[in-house]
Short mmCIF file of C-alpha atoms and ligand atoms in Angstrom, two decimals:
data_model
loop_
_atom_site.label_atom_id
_atom_site.label_comp_id
_atom_site.label_asym_id
_atom_site.label_seq_id
_atom_site.Cartn_x
_atom_site.Cartn_y
_atom_site.Cartn_z
CA MET A 632 44.65 13.61 4.73
CA GLN A 633 41.58 16.08 4.87
CA PRO A 634 38.61 15.36 6.74
CA LYS A 635 35.83 13.84 5.33
CA VAL A 636 32.16 13.39 6.42
CA ARG A 637 29.74 11.18 4.88
CA ALA A 638 25.95 11.16 5.67
CA SER A 639 23.66 8.45 4.27
CA VAL A 640 19.88 8.55 4.72
CA PRO A 641 17.09 6.20 3.56
CA ALA A 642 14.26 6.80 1.05
CA LYS A 643 10.65 6.58 2.36
CA VAL A 644 7.44 5.36 1.28
CA ILE A 645 3.80 6.05 2.56
CA LEU A 646 2.11 2.69 3.46
CA PHE A 647 -1.32 4.32 4.31
CA GLY A 648 -2.84 7.57 4.52
CA GLU A 649 -1.14 10.02 2.22
CA HIS A 650 -2.96 12.99 1.21
CA PHE A 651 -5.57 12.50 4.18
CA VAL A 652 -2.62 13.16 6.41
CA VAL A 653 -2.99 16.74 5.40
CA TYR A 654 -6.29 17.00 6.93
CA GLY A 655 -4.95 15.66 10.17
CA LYS A 656 -5.71 12.08 9.67
CA ARG A 657 -3.27 9.08 10.46
CA ALA A 658 -0.61 8.23 7.86
CA LEU A 659 1.98 5.49 8.20
CA ALA A 660 5.29 5.56 6.54
CA THR A 661 8.43 3.63 6.52
CA ALA A 662 12.04 3.77 5.42
CA ILE A 663 13.13 1.55 2.64
CA ASP A 664 16.61 0.35 1.62
CA ARG A 665 17.30 2.99 -1.04
CA ARG A 666 19.71 5.45 0.07
CA LEU A 667 21.16 9.05 -0.63
CA THR A 668 24.53 9.89 0.48
CA VAL A 669 26.16 13.36 1.02
CA GLU A 670 29.76 13.56 1.36
CA ALA A 671 31.50 16.95 2.68
CA CYS A 672 35.28 17.56 2.25
CA GLY A 673 37.44 20.58 2.07
CA ARG A 674 38.65 22.17 -1.35
CA GLU A 675 41.18 24.80 -2.35
CA LYS A 676 38.65 27.49 -3.46
CA ARG A 677 36.33 29.31 -1.12
CA GLY A 678 32.63 28.66 -1.20
CA TYR A 679 30.69 25.43 -1.79
CA HIS A 680 31.10 23.26 -5.18
CA VAL A 681 28.10 20.71 -5.24
CA ALA A 682 28.16 17.73 -7.39
CA ILE A 683 24.81 15.49 -7.77
CA ALA A 684 25.09 12.21 -9.56
CA THR A 685 21.34 11.43 -8.99
CA LEU A 686 20.84 8.14 -10.50
CA PRO A 687 19.28 6.47 -12.51
CA THR A 688 17.63 9.71 -13.99
CA PHE A 689 20.36 12.60 -14.38
CA GLY A 690 23.07 14.25 -12.93
CA LEU A 691 24.10 18.14 -12.61
CA GLU A 692 27.16 20.36 -11.06
CA LEU A 693 27.29 23.81 -10.01
CA ASP A 694 29.42 26.25 -8.09
CA LEU A 695 27.04 27.55 -5.23
CA ASP A 696 27.96 30.77 -3.64
CA ALA A 697 25.68 30.50 -0.72
CA ARG A 698 26.50 34.01 0.68
CA THR A 699 25.47 36.01 -2.47
CA GLY A 700 22.97 33.44 -3.53
CA ALA A 701 24.57 33.26 -7.02
CA ALA A 702 24.72 29.88 -8.50
CA GLN A 703 27.17 30.01 -11.52
CA GLN A 704 26.87 27.66 -14.54
CA VAL A 705 24.95 24.72 -13.70
CA ARG A 706 26.52 21.84 -15.86
CA PRO A 707 24.42 18.82 -16.60
CA TYR A 708 26.21 15.28 -16.92
CA LYS A 709 23.58 14.12 -19.18
CA ASP A 710 22.78 17.22 -21.49
CA TYR A 711 19.74 17.78 -19.10
CA SER A 712 19.70 21.42 -17.84
CA THR A 713 16.28 21.82 -16.53
CA ALA A 714 16.22 19.90 -13.08
CA ALA A 715 18.25 22.77 -11.40
CA ASN A 716 15.53 23.12 -8.89
CA ALA A 717 16.63 19.83 -7.27
CA LEU A 718 19.66 21.63 -6.09
CA ALA A 719 17.44 24.26 -4.46
CA TYR A 720 17.30 21.78 -1.41
CA VAL A 721 21.15 22.00 -1.03
CA ARG A 722 21.32 25.75 -1.34
CA GLY A 723 18.45 26.15 1.10
CA SER A 724 20.42 23.80 3.61
CA VAL A 725 23.61 25.80 3.19
CA GLU A 726 21.98 29.12 3.66
CA TYR A 727 19.89 28.09 6.64
CA LEU A 728 23.01 26.61 8.44
CA GLU A 729 25.09 29.72 7.77
CA GLU A 730 22.53 31.79 9.10
CA ARG A 731 21.55 29.58 12.16
CA TYR A 732 24.91 28.25 13.34
CA GLY A 733 27.21 30.50 11.29
CA ILE A 734 29.15 27.79 9.62
CA GLY A 735 32.25 28.76 7.76
CA HIS A 736 32.60 29.64 4.09
CA GLU A 737 36.10 28.16 3.35
CA GLY A 738 35.94 25.74 0.56
CA VAL A 739 33.78 22.73 0.88
CA GLU A 740 32.98 20.26 -1.95
CA LEU A 741 29.63 18.22 -1.40
CA THR A 742 29.04 15.06 -3.44
CA ILE A 743 25.70 13.70 -3.71
CA THR A 744 24.81 10.31 -4.80
CA SER A 745 21.41 9.00 -4.64
CA GLU A 746 19.49 5.74 -5.43
CA ILE A 747 16.30 7.54 -5.00
CA PRO A 748 14.40 8.65 -8.11
CA LEU A 749 13.26 12.30 -8.27
CA SER A 750 9.64 13.34 -8.26
CA ALA A 751 8.65 9.97 -7.49
CA GLY A 752 7.25 10.31 -4.05
CA LEU A 753 10.14 8.59 -2.39
CA GLY A 754 11.25 11.55 -0.39
CA SER A 755 14.38 12.68 -2.28
CA SER A 756 13.95 16.23 -1.39
CA ALA A 757 13.62 15.51 2.40
CA ALA A 758 16.69 13.05 2.14
CA THR A 759 18.61 15.86 0.38
CA CYS A 760 17.93 18.18 3.30
CA VAL A 761 18.69 15.76 5.98
CA ALA A 762 21.86 14.33 4.51
CA THR A 763 23.35 17.91 3.80
CA ILE A 764 22.67 19.40 7.15
CA ALA A 765 23.83 16.14 8.89
CA ALA A 766 27.06 16.47 6.75
CA LEU A 767 27.70 19.88 7.09
CA THR A 768 26.96 20.29 10.75
CA ALA A 769 29.22 17.24 11.49
CA TYR A 770 32.01 18.63 9.07
CA PHE A 771 32.01 22.15 10.83
CA GLY A 772 31.77 20.53 14.38
CA VAL A 773 28.29 22.15 15.20
CA LYS A 774 26.62 20.20 18.03
CA SER A 775 23.58 18.50 16.87
CA ASP A 776 21.45 15.41 17.60
CA LEU A 777 18.75 13.57 15.57
CA ALA A 778 15.77 15.70 16.74
CA THR A 779 17.68 18.88 15.84
CA ILE A 780 18.80 17.56 12.51
CA ARG A 781 15.24 16.55 11.78
CA HIS A 782 13.74 19.81 12.79
CA ASP A 783 16.35 21.88 10.75
CA ALA A 784 15.69 19.74 7.64
CA HIS A 785 11.89 20.05 7.81
CA HIS A 786 12.19 23.86 8.21
CA VAL A 787 14.45 24.02 4.95
CA GLU A 788 11.93 21.82 3.01
CA GLN A 789 9.20 24.08 3.91
CA LEU A 790 11.15 27.04 3.15
CA VAL A 791 11.90 25.82 -0.34
CA GLN A 792 8.67 24.27 -1.28
CA GLY A 793 6.19 26.37 0.60
CA ALA A 794 4.71 23.67 2.77
CA ALA A 795 5.89 20.08 3.68
CA SER A 796 4.53 17.55 6.11
CA PRO A 797 6.95 16.28 8.73
CA ILE A 798 6.71 12.59 7.38
CA ASP A 799 9.76 12.64 5.04
CA THR A 800 12.34 14.39 7.08
CA ALA A 801 11.35 12.00 10.16
CA ILE A 802 11.65 8.85 7.93
CA SER A 803 14.91 10.14 6.59
CA THR A 804 16.41 10.80 9.93
CA HIS A 805 15.13 8.27 12.28
CA GLY A 806 14.66 5.31 9.60
CA GLY A 807 12.11 2.47 10.60
CA TYR A 808 8.30 3.40 10.91
CA VAL A 809 6.48 6.57 11.61
CA LEU A 810 2.87 7.26 12.28
CA VAL A 811 1.76 10.66 11.79
CA GLU A 812 -1.26 11.84 13.51
CA ARG A 813 -2.57 15.52 13.76
CA GLY A 814 0.87 16.57 12.49
CA GLU A 815 2.60 14.60 15.45
CA VAL A 816 5.42 12.21 14.47
CA GLN A 817 5.42 8.92 16.43
CA GLN A 818 8.13 6.06 15.92
CA LEU A 819 6.76 2.43 15.74
CA GLN A 820 8.50 -0.67 15.88
CA LEU A 821 7.01 -2.93 13.29
CA PRO A 822 8.25 -6.16 11.51
CA GLU A 823 9.78 -5.74 7.95
CA LEU A 824 7.71 -6.07 4.77
CA GLU A 825 8.93 -7.16 1.33
CA LEU A 826 7.63 -4.80 -1.09
CA LEU A 827 8.07 -3.86 -4.91
CA VAL A 828 7.95 0.05 -5.85
CA GLY A 829 7.18 0.88 -9.20
CA SER A 830 8.15 4.33 -10.50
CA VAL A 831 7.00 5.94 -13.81
CA GLY A 832 9.37 8.28 -15.89
CA SER A 833 11.17 10.13 -13.08
CA ILE A 834 11.87 13.35 -15.06
CA PRO A 835 12.32 11.96 -18.67
CA LEU A 836 15.00 13.69 -20.47
CA SER A 837 12.50 14.44 -23.42
CA MET A 838 10.13 16.37 -21.09
CA GLU A 839 9.93 20.30 -21.80
CA THR A 840 11.57 22.63 -19.33
CA ALA A 841 8.33 24.22 -18.16
CA ARG A 842 6.90 20.82 -17.49
CA ALA A 843 10.22 19.69 -15.67
CA VAL A 844 9.91 22.80 -13.55
CA ASP A 845 6.00 21.97 -12.93
CA LEU A 846 7.24 18.50 -11.79
CA GLY A 847 9.18 20.08 -8.76
CA LEU A 848 5.74 21.42 -7.36
CA LYS A 849 3.86 18.18 -8.43
CA THR A 850 2.86 17.58 -4.50
CA LYS A 851 1.90 21.16 -4.01
CA THR A 852 -0.43 21.14 -7.19
CA LEU A 853 -1.90 17.58 -6.26
CA VAL A 854 -2.78 18.68 -2.70
CA ALA A 855 -4.39 21.93 -3.98
CA GLY A 856 -6.42 19.81 -6.66
CA VAL A 857 -7.71 17.55 -3.73
CA ARG A 858 -8.63 20.69 -1.72
CA ALA A 859 -10.49 22.16 -4.83
CA ARG A 860 -12.63 18.89 -5.16
CA ARG A 861 -13.28 18.69 -1.64
CA GLU A 862 -15.05 22.15 -1.73
CA LEU A 863 -17.34 20.88 -4.07
CA PHE A 864 -18.45 17.68 -2.13
CA PRO A 865 -17.35 18.46 1.53
CA ARG A 866 -19.52 15.72 3.12
CA ILE A 867 -18.52 13.15 0.90
CA PHE A 868 -14.71 13.92 1.04
CA ASP A 869 -14.86 13.96 4.73
CA ALA A 870 -16.49 10.55 4.72
CA LEU A 871 -13.50 9.54 2.48
CA PHE A 872 -11.04 10.94 4.85
CA ASN A 873 -12.49 9.05 7.88
CA ALA A 874 -12.36 5.89 6.16
CA ALA A 875 -8.61 6.54 5.26
CA ASP A 876 -8.08 7.17 8.90
CA GLU A 877 -9.76 3.86 9.91
CA LEU A 878 -7.66 2.27 7.22
CA THR A 879 -4.33 3.25 8.86
CA THR A 880 -5.48 2.37 12.37
CA GLU A 881 -6.52 -1.12 11.01
CA ALA A 882 -3.15 -1.62 9.14
CA ILE A 883 -0.87 -1.32 12.43
CA PRO A 884 -1.98 -4.52 13.88
CA ALA A 885 -2.25 -6.51 10.69
CA ILE A 886 1.45 -5.53 9.95
CA GLU A 887 2.45 -6.34 13.71
CA GLN A 888 0.68 -9.73 13.16
CA GLY A 889 2.39 -10.65 9.90
CA ASP A 890 -1.23 -10.86 8.41
CA VAL A 891 -0.13 -9.84 4.76
CA THR A 892 -3.45 -10.93 3.41
CA ARG A 893 -5.11 -8.22 5.49
CA VAL A 894 -2.42 -5.60 4.87
CA GLY A 895 -2.79 -6.06 0.84
CA ALA A 896 -6.53 -5.85 1.09
CA LEU A 897 -6.23 -2.55 2.98
CA MET A 898 -3.59 -1.38 0.50
CA ASN A 899 -6.27 -1.92 -2.46
CA LEU A 900 -8.81 -0.09 -0.27
CA ASN A 901 -6.49 2.86 0.16
CA HIS A 902 -5.81 2.88 -3.50
CA GLY A 903 -9.66 3.20 -4.18
CA LEU A 904 -9.74 6.03 -1.73
CA LEU A 905 -6.83 7.90 -3.83
CA GLU A 906 -8.60 7.19 -6.94
CA ALA A 907 -11.70 8.76 -5.54
CA ILE A 908 -9.98 11.81 -4.62
CA GLY A 909 -8.51 12.21 -7.86
CA VAL A 910 -4.78 11.83 -7.73
CA VAL A 911 -4.21 8.77 -9.96
CA PRO A 912 -2.97 9.14 -13.43
CA ARG A 913 -3.64 6.40 -16.18
CA ARG A 914 -0.05 5.11 -15.94
CA LEU A 915 -0.16 4.33 -12.15
CA SER A 916 -3.69 3.24 -12.16
CA GLU A 917 -2.33 0.68 -14.95
CA LEU A 918 0.46 -0.64 -12.76
CA VAL A 919 -1.88 -1.07 -9.78
CA LYS A 920 -4.32 -3.05 -12.01
CA VAL A 921 -1.80 -5.06 -13.75
CA SER A 922 -0.30 -5.96 -10.19
CA GLN A 923 -3.54 -6.97 -8.73
CA GLU A 924 -4.36 -9.19 -11.74
CA LEU A 925 -0.96 -10.91 -11.50
CA GLY A 926 -1.93 -11.76 -7.94
CA ALA A 927 -0.32 -9.27 -5.82
CA LEU A 928 -1.84 -9.17 -2.10
CA GLY A 929 -2.20 -5.40 -2.57
CA ALA A 930 -1.11 -2.58 -4.55
CA LYS A 931 -1.69 1.17 -4.43
CA VAL A 932 -0.22 4.58 -5.28
CA THR A 933 2.21 5.94 -2.72
CA GLY A 934 3.05 9.43 -1.90
CA ALA A 935 1.28 12.42 -3.74
CA GLY A 936 0.39 10.44 -6.84
CA GLY A 937 0.33 12.21 -10.31
CA SER A 938 -1.75 13.73 -12.89
CA ASP A 939 -1.72 12.91 -16.55
CA GLU A 940 -0.89 16.47 -17.49
CA LEU A 941 2.32 15.69 -15.93
CA GLY A 942 3.24 12.64 -17.53
CA GLY A 943 1.82 10.34 -14.95
CA VAL A 944 5.04 10.65 -13.04
CA GLY A 945 4.83 9.11 -9.60
CA SER A 946 5.09 5.65 -7.94
CA VAL A 947 3.03 2.69 -6.75
CA LEU A 948 3.72 0.22 -3.92
CA VAL A 949 2.93 -3.45 -4.24
CA LEU A 950 2.74 -6.20 -1.62
CA PRO A 951 3.59 -8.91 -4.42
CA GLY A 952 3.42 -12.17 -2.35
CA GLU A 953 4.51 -14.99 -4.77
CA SER A 954 4.05 -12.88 -7.81
CA ARG A 955 6.89 -10.62 -7.38
CA GLU A 956 8.80 -11.48 -10.42
CA LYS A 957 5.91 -11.51 -12.66
CA ILE A 958 4.73 -8.18 -11.45
CA LYS A 959 8.67 -6.74 -11.92
CA THR A 960 8.77 -7.96 -15.54
CA ALA A 961 5.38 -6.52 -16.32
CA PHE A 962 6.37 -3.13 -14.87
CA GLU A 963 9.51 -3.13 -16.69
CA LEU A 964 7.55 -3.72 -20.08
CA GLU A 965 5.33 -0.84 -19.25
CA GLY A 966 8.53 1.39 -19.06
CA ALA A 967 8.42 1.91 -15.18
CA LEU A 968 11.37 1.36 -13.00
CA ALA A 969 10.84 -1.85 -10.82
CA MET A 970 12.59 -1.58 -7.30
CA PRO A 971 12.22 -4.57 -4.75
CA VAL A 972 12.50 -2.85 -1.35
CA ARG A 973 12.43 -3.99 2.33
CA THR A 974 10.81 -1.75 4.94
CA GLY A 975 11.97 -0.43 8.38
CA SER A 976 15.56 0.39 7.16
CA ALA A 977 18.27 2.25 9.25
CA GLY A 978 18.00 6.06 9.53
CA LEU A 979 20.77 8.64 9.31
CA ARG A 980 24.09 7.06 9.25
CA LEU A 981 27.32 9.43 9.82
CA GLU A 982 30.76 8.42 9.19
CA ARG A 983 33.97 10.55 9.52
CA SER A 984 37.46 9.78 8.14
CA GLY A 985 40.85 11.88 8.29
O1 PMV B 1573 5.00 12.40 -3.11
P1 PMV B 1573 5.41 13.02 -1.71
O2 PMV B 1573 6.60 12.14 -1.29
O3 PMV B 1573 5.56 14.32 -1.88
O4 PMV B 1573 4.15 12.86 -0.73
C1 PMV B 1573 3.22 13.73 -0.49
C2 PMV B 1573 2.38 13.27 0.66
C3 PMV B 1573 1.21 14.11 0.87
O5 PMV B 1573 0.45 13.42 1.75
C4 PMV B 1573 0.21 14.01 -0.49
C5 PMV B 1573 1.59 15.56 1.16
C6 PMV B 1573 2.09 15.78 2.60
O6 PMV B 1573 2.83 16.83 2.71
O7 PMV B 1573 1.97 14.78 3.40
#
């Protein structure tokens, strides 16, 4: 039997402090029980063959020649040929590992399966990097540890997308909760929360090619927009950033004490700040409002947010209290993907067989 390595990692949500973290403020994030898996095994032909079945949005496959950088024939499973940039993270990981660790180029089949919607602010890019790097280093017998895998994955994410905060790769690798402060990542032990994630139109099949490519750069575009607006009103924005920092600081003991009323109120406040800095498109704003109306303890945008020009694609996070089923139904009626999730899930899991 051929050796097989399977690496599975969790998705992330930012509970408090997205965007503000870019300015050195505190942010709290957690792993959720939606996972991405990369399986590496041998194949007859040389080179890497990658198959992605990223449910529930779309799937692609291609032959990736990491040595020459040539990708031959991207084949969509669902007649959707524009999201090849998702594969950039796999290519980036393979090229980085070849250069840094001299991993081999004999035939490798990489199969990626995911429960994490793309471009939804749930960390699918970081998850792809962490799981690909973990699977390939284990497959080739390269000695590594969690800190090195996290560091390598963060490096690849930065190479591929220009800039990336360390939050996503830290969560995908270690799981649990992390606090980021002035770029430093600290793991925290906090109790589990039951949340509801609502994701809007993760790359709709109908979207034009140019727009879909823009989506790959969504976080970058939104971060740049905040920077531009801050330049107009630096003192006001600095006051908002400081308020966000306080919010994250208050949230930690509230979660620790299981004070969900307080956690929810802080989420609502955090959402207001995200509205103020201009990263909440209409569709996400409506999901938050509907949740609050139906009795959620708290609701907010999570991750980079979105913009109306990019179809309002993005996610919201809800602390639903007793109203979970009602809110879930309302999200589905609005055409959003509604995912009940638990926080604090386990980080990287590696399994070998054969
Ligand atoms: O939507 P995401 O997962 O890309 O979240 C981005 C979070 C930001 O704070 C907006 C950017 C960052 O690098 O921290």
